[in-house]
Amino acid sequence: TQLLEQSPQFLSIQEGENLTVYCNSSSVFSSLQWYRQEPGEGPVLLVTVVTGGEVKKLKRLTFQFGDARKDSSLHITAAQPGDTGLYLCAGVETSGSRLTFGEGTQLTVNP
Amino acid sequence: NAGVTQTPKFQVLKTGQSMTLQCAQDMNHEYMSWYRQDPGMGLRLIHYSVGAGITDQGEVPNGYNVSRSTTEDFPLRLLSAAPSQTSVYFCASSRPRSGGGETQYFGPGTRLLVL
């Protein structure tokens, strides 16, 4: 099983600040996904990045896939309390379509 | 569409009891999976299915059984519950896509406590 490490595990910031969450592995993935999970609910897909070096933007969220397809980052600009939640990265294994999840980053944005 | 539904939402079991967690999807997705989520460990794959009649083991299959008799349903069975199976269980479904990376749709989860 390919492993994914997320950092930081916990992040508490003030509204308006910027933040970056990292997802790293020693293995290559065919693509990488970012999910957001709110308390009492299942994860919801935010984005899938497929090409090494790819950058995708979703409003104030910017996702980047590393050139070697081993790592990814999520950057949030001007965080808002509504961004609070658990952010999970998930790598799609090169051998098939199974997902390997990172441990998650619990983000709290204080008003 | 209701998407992915899971029942029950909460369950308390005693050690040794058995139970079945239900999962159903109405999106005609071929792929279905069961994950467990524990603090600090993300989601770990228990079992998955690529179609009716086909199942395979994931990362943490011990103590769990599955079957896939229809496209819509994918129940997860605990034959003899243990405290280590206390967790939140998520069912997910997806439609296969060439090269992988398909969107997984998750249910709301079942919170299980084994005493």
Short mmCIF file of C-alpha atoms in Angstrom, two decimals, chain A residues 33-107:
data_model
loop_
_atom_site.label_atom_id
_atom_site.label_comp_id
_atom_site.label_asym_id
_atom_site.label_seq_id
_atom_site.Cartn_x
_atom_site.Cartn_y
_atom_site.Cartn_z
CA GLN A 33 -7.67 14.05 -4.98
CA TRP A 34 -8.56 16.49 -2.22
CA TYR A 35 -11.69 15.99 -0.14
CA ARG A 36 -13.32 18.12 2.53
CA GLN A 37 -15.28 16.58 5.39
CA GLU A 38 -17.58 18.34 7.83
CA PRO A 39 -18.58 16.89 11.21
CA GLY A 40 -21.12 14.08 10.95
CA GLU A 41 -20.83 13.80 7.19
CA GLY A 42 -18.85 11.89 4.61
CA PRO A 43 -15.99 13.43 2.62
CA VAL A 44 -16.86 15.47 -0.47
CA LEU A 45 -14.52 15.71 -3.43
CA LEU A 46 -13.03 19.16 -4.06
CA VAL A 47 -10.65 18.48 -6.94
CA THR A 48 -8.68 15.85 -8.84
CA VAL A 49 -5.21 16.68 -10.19
CA VAL A 50 -3.81 14.36 -12.82
CA THR A 51 -0.78 15.85 -14.54
CA GLY A 52 2.56 16.44 -12.82
CA GLY A 53 2.94 20.18 -12.14
CA GLU A 54 -0.77 20.79 -12.60
CA VAL A 55 -2.33 23.71 -10.76
CA LYS A 56 -6.08 24.01 -10.27
CA LYS A 57 -7.95 26.88 -8.67
CA LEU A 58 -11.33 26.70 -7.00
CA LYS A 59 -12.23 30.22 -5.87
CA ARG A 60 -9.84 30.89 -2.94
CA LEU A 61 -8.41 27.36 -2.99
CA THR A 62 -5.36 26.50 -5.10
CA PHE A 63 -4.30 22.89 -5.59
CA GLN A 64 -0.95 21.83 -6.97
CA PHE A 65 0.32 18.39 -8.01
CA GLY A 66 4.07 17.91 -7.76
CA ASP A 67 6.11 17.48 -10.93
CA ALA A 68 6.97 13.89 -9.95
CA ARG A 69 3.36 13.14 -8.95
CA LYS A 70 4.43 12.21 -5.43
CA ASP A 71 3.14 15.23 -3.54
CA SER A 72 0.47 17.88 -3.55
CA SER A 73 -0.48 21.05 -1.74
CA LEU A 74 -3.65 22.94 -0.95
CA HIS A 75 -3.38 26.69 -0.44
CA ILE A 76 -6.27 28.73 0.91
CA THR A 77 -6.21 32.49 0.53
CA ALA A 78 -8.01 34.75 2.99
CA ALA A 79 -9.52 31.89 4.98
CA GLN A 80 -13.10 32.21 6.20
CA PRO A 81 -14.91 30.42 9.05
CA GLY A 82 -16.83 28.46 6.42
CA ASP A 83 -13.55 26.83 5.38
CA THR A 84 -13.42 25.01 8.73
CA GLY A 85 -13.34 21.26 8.27
CA LEU A 86 -11.18 18.18 7.79
CA TYR A 87 -9.18 18.22 4.56
CA LEU A 88 -8.11 14.86 3.19
CA CYS A 89 -5.78 14.08 0.33
CA ALA A 90 -6.14 10.77 -1.47
CA GLY A 91 -3.81 9.25 -4.02
CA VAL A 92 -4.99 7.00 -6.82
CA GLU A 93 -2.58 4.08 -7.03
CA THR A 94 -0.78 3.55 -10.32
CA SER A 95 -1.73 -0.14 -10.22
CA GLY A 96 -5.45 0.51 -10.33
CA SER A 97 -8.16 2.83 -9.08
CA ARG A 98 -7.89 2.24 -5.32
CA LEU A 99 -7.52 5.31 -3.14
CA THR A 100 -4.96 5.77 -0.38
CA PHE A 101 -5.94 8.50 2.06
CA GLY A 102 -3.74 10.75 4.11
CA GLU A 103 -4.42 11.23 7.82
CA GLY A 104 -6.20 14.52 7.27
CA THR A 105 -5.69 18.14 8.34
CA GLN A 106 -8.23 19.58 10.76
CA LEU A 107 -8.59 23.26 9.91
#
